[in-house]
Amino acid sequence: MARFLVTGGAGYVGSHCVLALVERGDDVVVIDNLRQGHRAAVPAGVPLIEADLADRAAVASVFAGPRFDGVLHFAALSLVGESMREPLRYMAENVGNTLWLADAAVRAGCRSFVMSSTAALFGTPDTIPIDEGQPLRPASAYGESKLMAERGLDWAERVHGLNSAALRYFNAAGADPAGRLGEDHDPETHLIPLAINAALGLGPELTVFGTDYPTPDGTCLRDYVHVTDLADAHLRVLDVLASGRSGRWNIGNGRGYSVKEVIAAVERIGGRPVPHRIGPRRDGDPAALVASSAKLAADTGWTPRFAALDDIVATAWAWRVAHPRGYGDRRPVEAAA
Ligand code: UFG
């Protein structure tokens, strides 16, 4: 049994990872400012420290307790569009928080650090699928902030011996297959939950951002990867770090689905239409982003359990139907059960 600090553990990907750690018997402490995260997403019995990572005194006091075997760092600003309106905030917050957190970890004698990174590191890629050898040239301040954070961790390894992993997520999607956790962002900007909300009448009609891309049906291709498979990858890279190695890994299913294919999948799973209209392109959207996870598979044995788009959509659909108002519904639902 090991002990881990999880930042952003009340958020979407972080909460699924906390659950996976708890289920394998690890001890977990969550720190989250609850700006995007939800108290109800943290499993009972897991301590939740409500604090912002910019509060370095709060972070220091967390590390003053029993030693952590590793830190999993999910907490970050993560909207590409917002980052182009507030680039300096994105860079200052994402880079500063990551590196001061790593500094606190180093001072406390913690040797393993995992950060959430992103496909946005690659901007518009030269070739598909994208492996780790592709040029890193972010097209957004969000992507740049994650690249700078990764580079800071390179230095932490070189100078302080901090082993680190960065997992470059492609499109995180889906929900805990057992229905305990799901995706609840405010505002929601991601395609699958927006399409589901539109189909259920819980949100406005979906706008398809552009049908004139150089793809088979003219809409963008993305690599949707199940959040439970992402959580599993975190557990596996922790084992790599514990063996004294660092790494940077892309993570996706290696298959791109178009916006139109996602809409069709939601209609198939939900059995009802997704009201939608065609709109202009969204600034900064590359035509196709598809991951090669060959390195992750080779280094950790990771293989996705929920690679099929229908499985991803079905878990997301089930959670939203059970929680039409997201985690706002969570407590009453449990109390009634
Ligand atoms: N889309 C629409 N309509 C919407 C929302 C999205 O057509 O209302 C389209 C987008 O144009 C894109 C696809 O659906 O083609 C997926 O969009 P998301 O917003 O769900 O996800 P992104 O691909 O934009 O974002 C993901 C990650 C980011 C990462 C980015 C890299 O969520 O963290 O990939 O480009 F930075």
Tab-separated table of C-alpha atoms and ligand atoms in Angstrom:
chain	number	residue	atom	x	y	z
A	1	MET	CA	0.000	0.000	0.000
A	2	ALA	CA	1.285	3.444	-0.915
A	3	ARG	CA	0.237	6.989	-0.087
A	4	PHE	CA	-0.522	9.595	-2.744
A	5	LEU	CA	-1.411	13.262	-2.894
A	6	VAL	CA	-3.886	13.967	-5.698
A	7	THR	CA	-4.433	17.572	-6.788
A	8	GLY	CA	-7.691	18.156	-8.636
A	9	GLY	CA	-8.919	14.864	-7.207
A	10	ALA	CA	-12.487	16.207	-7.111
A	11	GLY	CA	-12.394	16.963	-10.850
A	12	TYR	CA	-13.299	14.812	-13.827
A	13	VAL	CA	-10.163	12.783	-14.583
A	14	GLY	CA	-8.742	13.224	-11.071
A	15	SER	CA	-11.780	11.718	-9.341
A	16	HIS	CA	-11.732	8.628	-11.558
A	17	CYS	CA	-8.061	8.179	-10.693
A	18	VAL	CA	-8.692	8.616	-6.958
A	19	LEU	CA	-11.313	5.882	-7.162
A	20	ALA	CA	-8.872	3.557	-8.946
A	21	LEU	CA	-6.177	4.204	-6.319
A	22	VAL	CA	-8.590	3.607	-3.432
A	23	GLU	CA	-9.853	0.422	-5.074
A	24	ARG	CA	-6.351	-1.005	-5.290
A	25	GLY	CA	-5.848	-0.228	-1.602
A	26	ASP	CA	-3.740	2.930	-1.684
A	27	ASP	CA	-4.050	5.789	0.780
A	28	VAL	CA	-5.084	9.049	-0.888
A	29	VAL	CA	-5.288	12.692	0.157
A	30	VAL	CA	-7.054	15.085	-2.233
A	31	ILE	CA	-6.346	18.789	-2.548
A	32	ASP	CA	-8.822	20.714	-4.699
A	33	ASN	CA	-10.078	24.304	-4.705
A	34	LEU	CA	-13.530	23.026	-5.821
A	35	ARG	CA	-13.638	25.654	-8.573
A	36	GLN	CA	-14.374	22.895	-11.102
A	37	GLY	CA	-14.298	19.903	-8.785
A	38	HIS	CA	-17.133	18.472	-6.720
A	39	ARG	CA	-17.013	17.361	-3.103
A	40	ALA	CA	-19.410	14.530	-3.969
A	41	ALA	CA	-16.887	13.152	-6.497
A	42	VAL	CA	-14.408	12.310	-3.711
A	43	PRO	CA	-15.011	8.841	-2.241
A	44	ALA	CA	-16.120	8.652	1.376
A	45	GLY	CA	-13.154	8.317	3.722
A	46	VAL	CA	-10.707	10.162	1.460
A	47	PRO	CA	-9.567	13.425	3.082
A	48	LEU	CA	-10.333	16.466	0.936
A	49	ILE	CA	-8.311	19.592	1.616
A	50	GLU	CA	-10.116	22.544	0.097
A	51	ALA	CA	-7.278	24.831	-0.962
A	52	ASP	CA	-5.810	26.446	-4.046
A	53	LEU	CA	-2.357	25.332	-5.156
A	54	ALA	CA	-1.341	28.991	-5.306
A	55	ASP	CA	-1.660	28.921	-1.499
A	56	ARG	CA	1.844	27.656	-0.902
A	57	ALA	CA	1.449	27.633	2.879
A	58	ALA	CA	-1.528	25.270	2.519
A	59	VAL	CA	0.487	23.041	0.178
A	60	ALA	CA	3.456	23.052	2.575
A	61	SER	CA	1.245	21.984	5.466
A	62	VAL	CA	-0.071	19.027	3.434
A	63	PHE	CA	3.506	17.869	2.858
A	64	ALA	CA	4.315	18.357	6.565
A	65	GLY	CA	2.232	15.243	7.354
A	66	PRO	CA	3.230	11.630	6.693
A	67	ARG	CA	5.387	11.216	3.587
A	68	PHE	CA	3.744	10.711	0.193
A	69	ASP	CA	5.097	8.072	-2.183
A	70	GLY	CA	3.930	10.168	-5.098
A	71	VAL	CA	1.969	13.177	-6.295
A	72	LEU	CA	-0.643	13.026	-9.056
A	73	HIS	CA	-1.268	16.510	-10.358
A	74	PHE	CA	-4.564	17.008	-12.199
A	75	ALA	CA	-5.546	20.487	-11.005
A	76	ALA	CA	-5.159	23.025	-13.824
A	77	LEU	CA	-6.894	25.453	-16.096
A	78	SER	CA	-7.754	23.382	-19.164
A	79	LEU	CA	-9.803	25.261	-21.749
A	80	VAL	CA	-8.045	25.998	-25.026
A	81	GLY	CA	-10.409	28.852	-25.993
A	82	GLU	CA	-10.189	30.535	-22.594
A	83	SER	CA	-6.395	30.284	-22.732
A	84	MET	CA	-6.389	32.410	-25.888
A	85	ARG	CA	-8.259	35.159	-24.049
A	86	GLU	CA	-6.148	34.920	-20.874
A	87	PRO	CA	-2.773	33.507	-21.973
A	88	LEU	CA	-0.778	35.002	-19.136
A	89	ARG	CA	-3.123	33.664	-16.481
A	90	TYR	CA	-2.914	30.205	-18.045
A	91	MET	CA	0.843	30.223	-18.138
A	92	ALA	CA	1.338	31.790	-14.723
A	93	GLU	CA	-1.171	29.515	-12.999
A	94	ASN	CA	-0.525	26.195	-14.733
A	95	VAL	CA	3.252	26.486	-14.795
A	96	GLY	CA	3.614	28.145	-11.383
A	97	ASN	CA	1.291	25.744	-9.595
A	98	THR	CA	2.920	22.680	-11.139
A	99	LEU	CA	6.473	23.706	-10.407
A	100	TRP	CA	5.915	24.999	-6.876
A	101	LEU	CA	4.059	21.770	-6.162
A	102	ALA	CA	7.011	19.799	-7.529
A	103	ASP	CA	9.321	21.931	-5.396
A	104	ALA	CA	7.297	21.095	-2.272
A	105	ALA	CA	7.357	17.409	-3.244
A	106	VAL	CA	11.146	17.465	-3.664
A	107	ARG	CA	11.628	19.201	-0.298
A	108	ALA	CA	9.429	16.579	1.377
A	109	GLY	CA	11.510	13.748	-0.068
A	110	CYS	CA	8.813	12.550	-2.451
A	111	ARG	CA	10.308	10.885	-5.541
A	112	SER	CA	7.404	10.456	-7.998
A	113	PHE	CA	5.328	13.104	-9.755
A	114	VAL	CA	2.672	12.559	-12.433
A	115	MET	CA	1.122	15.462	-14.305
A	116	SER	CA	-1.815	15.663	-16.707
A	117	SER	CA	-0.615	16.885	-20.063
A	118	THR	CA	-2.375	17.242	-23.380
A	119	ALA	CA	-2.512	16.604	-27.108
A	120	ALA	CA	-2.512	20.401	-27.396
A	121	LEU	CA	1.292	20.168	-27.084
A	122	PHE	CA	1.434	19.139	-30.726
A	123	GLY	CA	-0.591	21.939	-32.349
A	124	THR	CA	-1.309	20.796	-35.894
A	125	PRO	CA	0.639	17.538	-36.260
A	126	ASP	CA	2.698	16.571	-39.301
A	127	THR	CA	1.382	13.006	-39.369
A	128	ILE	CA	-1.291	10.855	-37.733
A	129	PRO	CA	-1.150	8.949	-35.410
A	130	ILE	CA	0.895	11.241	-33.182
A	131	ASP	CA	3.788	9.614	-31.378
A	132	GLU	CA	6.125	11.179	-28.840
A	133	GLY	CA	8.683	11.992	-31.530
A	134	GLN	CA	6.467	14.574	-33.226
A	135	PRO	CA	7.476	18.224	-32.913
A	136	LEU	CA	6.139	20.034	-29.864
A	137	ARG	CA	4.669	23.304	-31.114
A	138	PRO	CA	1.543	24.233	-29.170
A	139	ALA	CA	-0.997	26.418	-30.958
A	140	SER	CA	-2.580	27.672	-27.715
A	141	ALA	CA	-1.464	29.198	-24.447
A	142	TYR	CA	-3.001	26.169	-22.730
A	143	GLY	CA	-0.761	23.799	-24.695
A	144	GLU	CA	2.236	26.058	-24.119
A	145	SER	CA	1.580	26.096	-20.358
A	146	LYS	CA	1.609	22.298	-20.219
A	147	LEU	CA	4.793	22.120	-22.295
A	148	MET	CA	6.505	24.607	-19.967
A	149	ALA	CA	5.384	22.572	-16.960
A	150	GLU	CA	6.773	19.387	-18.532
A	151	ARG	CA	10.073	21.160	-19.156
A	152	GLY	CA	10.210	22.327	-15.547
A	153	LEU	CA	9.829	18.713	-14.469
A	154	ASP	CA	12.715	17.751	-16.783
A	155	TRP	CA	14.883	20.091	-14.729
A	156	ALA	CA	13.529	18.739	-11.451
A	157	GLU	CA	14.660	15.303	-12.539
A	158	ARG	CA	18.050	16.480	-13.743
A	159	VAL	CA	18.859	18.502	-10.632
A	160	HIS	CA	16.819	16.889	-7.858
A	161	GLY	CA	16.241	13.341	-9.125
A	162	LEU	CA	12.449	13.735	-9.109
A	163	ASN	CA	11.014	10.987	-11.332
A	164	SER	CA	8.152	12.379	-13.367
A	165	ALA	CA	5.514	11.284	-15.824
A	166	ALA	CA	3.430	13.423	-18.136
A	167	LEU	CA	0.454	11.747	-19.772
A	168	ARG	CA	-0.640	13.659	-22.862
A	169	TYR	CA	-4.392	13.039	-22.942
A	170	PHE	CA	-6.206	13.194	-26.222
A	171	ASN	CA	-10.002	13.544	-25.694
A	172	ALA	CA	-10.933	12.292	-22.222
A	173	ALA	CA	-14.530	11.052	-22.279
A	174	GLY	CA	-17.019	8.637	-20.709
A	175	ALA	CA	-17.805	7.941	-17.074
A	176	ASP	CA	-17.161	5.311	-14.414
A	177	PRO	CA	-18.783	2.128	-15.827
A	178	ALA	CA	-20.308	1.435	-12.389
A	179	GLY	CA	-22.019	4.841	-12.506
A	180	ARG	CA	-20.354	6.319	-9.418
A	181	LEU	CA	-18.632	9.224	-11.181
A	182	GLY	CA	-19.157	11.251	-14.313
A	183	GLU	CA	-18.360	14.422	-16.214
A	184	ASP	CA	-19.769	17.663	-14.804
A	185	HIS	CA	-18.073	20.830	-16.049
A	186	ASP	CA	-19.386	24.370	-15.743
A	187	PRO	CA	-19.328	25.637	-18.389
A	188	GLU	CA	-19.399	22.415	-20.411
A	189	THR	CA	-17.463	22.753	-23.664
A	190	HIS	CA	-16.807	19.118	-24.640
A	191	LEU	CA	-18.535	17.439	-27.532
A	192	ILE	CA	-19.875	14.231	-25.972
A	193	PRO	CA	-21.574	15.760	-22.902
A	194	LEU	CA	-22.931	18.624	-25.013
A	195	ALA	CA	-24.407	16.164	-27.531
A	196	ILE	CA	-25.934	14.088	-24.721
A	197	ASN	CA	-27.387	17.173	-23.040
A	198	ALA	CA	-28.904	18.286	-26.346
A	199	ALA	CA	-30.459	14.836	-26.898
A	200	LEU	CA	-31.918	14.786	-23.376
A	201	GLY	CA	-33.236	18.346	-23.622
A	202	LEU	CA	-30.904	19.354	-20.779
A	203	GLY	CA	-28.987	21.840	-22.912
A	204	PRO	CA	-29.232	23.807	-26.137
A	205	GLU	CA	-28.946	22.262	-29.577
A	206	LEU	CA	-25.407	21.336	-30.486
A	207	THR	CA	-23.438	23.444	-32.942
A	208	VAL	CA	-21.101	21.460	-35.208
A	209	PHE	CA	-17.972	23.546	-35.523
A	210	GLY	CA	-17.235	23.343	-39.237
A	211	THR	CA	-17.937	20.799	-41.981
A	212	ASP	CA	-15.220	21.917	-44.411
A	213	TYR	CA	-12.196	20.143	-42.906
A	214	PRO	CA	-10.053	17.837	-45.068
A	215	THR	CA	-11.535	14.729	-43.409
A	216	PRO	CA	-13.850	12.033	-44.841
A	217	ASP	CA	-17.074	13.769	-43.737
A	218	GLY	CA	-15.689	17.303	-43.368
A	219	THR	CA	-15.852	17.398	-39.539
A	220	CYS	CA	-12.869	17.151	-37.172
A	221	LEU	CA	-11.456	13.796	-36.114
A	222	ARG	CA	-10.628	13.253	-32.459
A	223	ASP	CA	-9.338	10.333	-30.413
A	224	TYR	CA	-11.793	9.758	-27.546
A	225	VAL	CA	-10.269	7.836	-24.644
A	226	HIS	CA	-12.276	6.500	-21.712
A	227	VAL	CA	-11.607	8.217	-18.399
A	228	THR	CA	-11.355	4.848	-16.603
A	229	ASP	CA	-8.652	3.793	-19.067
A	230	LEU	CA	-6.880	7.083	-18.348
A	231	ALA	CA	-7.043	6.328	-14.621
A	232	ASP	CA	-5.569	2.867	-15.234
A	233	ALA	CA	-2.686	4.443	-17.182
A	234	HIS	CA	-1.884	6.658	-14.178
A	235	LEU	CA	-1.617	3.639	-11.907
A	236	ARG	CA	0.695	1.950	-14.385
A	237	VAL	CA	3.008	4.932	-14.819
A	238	LEU	CA	3.267	5.210	-11.027
A	239	ASP	CA	4.810	1.738	-11.099
A	240	VAL	CA	7.288	2.874	-13.779
A	241	LEU	CA	8.252	5.897	-11.665
A	242	ALA	CA	8.691	3.703	-8.592
A	243	SER	CA	11.251	1.715	-10.588
A	244	GLY	CA	13.272	4.915	-11.001
A	245	ARG	CA	12.334	5.939	-14.542
A	246	SER	CA	10.623	9.038	-15.909
A	247	GLY	CA	8.612	9.343	-19.105
A	248	ARG	CA	6.316	11.326	-21.380
A	249	TRP	CA	3.485	9.364	-22.948
A	250	ASN	CA	0.675	10.064	-25.406
A	251	ILE	CA	-2.593	8.392	-24.515
A	252	GLY	CA	-5.556	7.694	-26.779
A	253	ASN	CA	-7.175	4.761	-28.569
A	254	GLY	CA	-5.396	5.306	-31.876
A	255	ARG	CA	-8.632	5.795	-33.793
A	256	GLY	CA	-10.217	9.087	-34.810
A	257	TYR	CA	-13.957	9.683	-34.829
A	258	SER	CA	-15.561	12.633	-36.567
A	259	VAL	CA	-18.011	15.002	-34.918
A	260	LYS	CA	-20.734	13.490	-37.094
A	261	GLU	CA	-19.772	9.964	-35.991
A	262	VAL	CA	-19.991	11.052	-32.346
A	263	ILE	CA	-23.457	12.503	-32.935
A	264	ALA	CA	-24.514	9.227	-34.604
A	265	ALA	CA	-23.154	7.236	-31.646
A	266	VAL	CA	-25.091	9.361	-29.137
A	267	GLU	CA	-28.254	8.898	-31.215
A	268	ARG	CA	-27.659	5.120	-31.405
A	269	ILE	CA	-27.011	4.734	-27.663
A	270	GLY	CA	-29.675	7.166	-26.511
A	271	GLY	CA	-32.301	6.129	-29.022
A	272	ARG	CA	-33.220	9.706	-29.755
A	273	PRO	CA	-31.998	12.472	-32.066
A	274	VAL	CA	-29.294	14.983	-31.157
A	275	PRO	CA	-30.701	18.366	-32.161
A	276	HIS	CA	-27.867	20.140	-33.960
A	277	ARG	CA	-27.006	22.750	-36.524
A	278	ILE	CA	-23.913	23.431	-38.618
A	279	GLY	CA	-21.813	26.391	-37.555
A	280	PRO	CA	-18.462	27.901	-38.522
A	281	ARG	CA	-15.112	26.440	-37.521
A	282	ARG	CA	-13.906	27.080	-33.968
A	283	ASP	CA	-10.593	28.933	-33.886
A	284	GLY	CA	-7.577	26.736	-33.304
A	285	ASP	CA	-9.188	23.319	-33.975
A	286	PRO	CA	-6.778	21.029	-35.870
A	287	ALA	CA	-8.529	18.785	-38.437
A	288	ALA	CA	-7.369	15.540	-36.862
A	289	LEU	CA	-5.778	14.506	-33.563
A	290	VAL	CA	-5.159	10.791	-33.104
A	291	ALA	CA	-2.698	9.327	-30.629
A	292	SER	CA	-0.183	6.596	-30.936
A	293	SER	CA	-0.090	4.957	-27.499
A	294	ALA	CA	2.486	2.388	-28.620
A	295	LYS	CA	5.105	3.737	-26.193
A	296	LEU	CA	2.684	3.632	-23.250
A	297	ALA	CA	1.665	0.082	-24.171
A	298	ALA	CA	5.293	-1.025	-24.502
A	299	ASP	CA	6.437	0.609	-21.253
A	300	THR	CA	3.457	-0.202	-19.023
A	301	GLY	CA	1.382	-2.929	-20.692
A	302	TRP	CA	-1.576	-0.502	-20.906
A	303	THR	CA	-4.394	-1.472	-23.211
A	304	PRO	CA	-7.754	0.307	-23.201
A	305	ARG	CA	-10.722	-1.668	-21.871
A	306	PHE	CA	-13.300	0.759	-23.263
A	307	ALA	CA	-11.889	1.574	-26.687
A	308	ALA	CA	-15.196	1.388	-28.562
A	309	LEU	CA	-16.870	4.765	-29.061
A	310	ASP	CA	-20.240	3.216	-28.179
A	311	ASP	CA	-18.887	2.042	-24.799
A	312	ILE	CA	-17.523	5.503	-24.093
A	313	VAL	CA	-20.793	7.191	-25.031
A	314	ALA	CA	-22.911	4.578	-23.187
A	315	THR	CA	-21.162	5.222	-19.857
A	316	ALA	CA	-21.432	8.998	-20.313
A	317	TRP	CA	-25.103	8.672	-21.282
A	318	ALA	CA	-25.933	6.460	-18.281
A	319	TRP	CA	-24.364	8.885	-15.817
A	320	ARG	CA	-26.118	11.913	-17.269
A	321	VAL	CA	-29.499	10.161	-17.272
A	322	ALA	CA	-28.975	9.235	-13.602
A	323	HIS	CA	-27.709	12.755	-12.768
A	324	PRO	CA	-29.449	15.279	-15.009
A	325	ARG	CA	-28.036	18.140	-12.973
A	326	GLY	CA	-24.637	16.514	-12.515
A	327	TYR	CA	-23.228	16.316	-9.000
A	328	GLY	CA	-25.934	18.725	-7.881
A	329	ASP	CA	-28.174	15.650	-7.922
A	330	ARG	CA	-25.712	13.330	-6.321
A	331	ARG	CA	-26.572	13.616	-2.648
A	332	PRO	CA	-30.359	13.434	-2.956
A	333	VAL	CA	-29.968	10.418	-5.244
A	334	GLU	CA	-27.835	8.623	-2.647
A	335	ALA	CA	-30.129	9.560	0.219
A	336	ALA	CA	-33.132	8.173	-1.643
A	337	ALA	CA	-31.379	4.900	-2.482
B	1	UFG	N1	-17.149	20.393	-31.168
B	1	UFG	C1	-18.263	20.814	-31.852
B	1	UFG	N2	-19.238	21.474	-31.165
B	1	UFG	C2	-19.151	21.729	-29.827
B	1	UFG	C3	-18.002	21.278	-29.129
B	1	UFG	C4	-17.022	20.613	-29.845
B	1	UFG	O1	-18.394	20.602	-33.064
B	1	UFG	O2	-20.068	22.367	-29.264
B	1	UFG	C5	-16.090	19.688	-31.896
B	1	UFG	C6	-14.752	20.405	-31.851
B	1	UFG	O3	-14.640	21.313	-32.901
B	1	UFG	C7	-13.783	19.228	-31.952
B	1	UFG	C8	-14.517	18.075	-31.292
B	1	UFG	O4	-15.887	18.454	-31.270
B	1	UFG	O5	-13.579	18.917	-33.287
B	1	UFG	C9	-14.069	17.831	-29.880
B	1	UFG	O6	-14.110	19.056	-29.164
B	1	UFG	P1	-13.914	19.157	-27.601
B	1	UFG	O7	-14.111	20.585	-27.234
B	1	UFG	O8	-14.744	18.129	-26.942
B	1	UFG	O9	-12.425	18.715	-27.402
B	1	UFG	P2	-11.090	19.323	-28.084
B	1	UFG	O10	-10.674	18.324	-29.117
B	1	UFG	O11	-11.239	20.717	-28.512
B	1	UFG	O12	-10.159	19.383	-26.822
B	1	UFG	C10	-9.344	18.331	-26.477
B	1	UFG	C11	-9.033	18.435	-24.992
B	1	UFG	C12	-8.126	19.623	-24.706
B	1	UFG	C13	-6.950	19.582	-25.638
B	1	UFG	C14	-7.413	19.577	-27.061
B	1	UFG	C15	-6.270	19.555	-28.023
B	1	UFG	O13	-10.232	18.570	-24.232
B	1	UFG	O14	-7.665	19.566	-23.381
B	1	UFG	O15	-8.193	18.407	-27.268
B	1	UFG	O16	-6.655	20.220	-29.207
B	1	UFG	F1	-6.179	20.673	-25.444
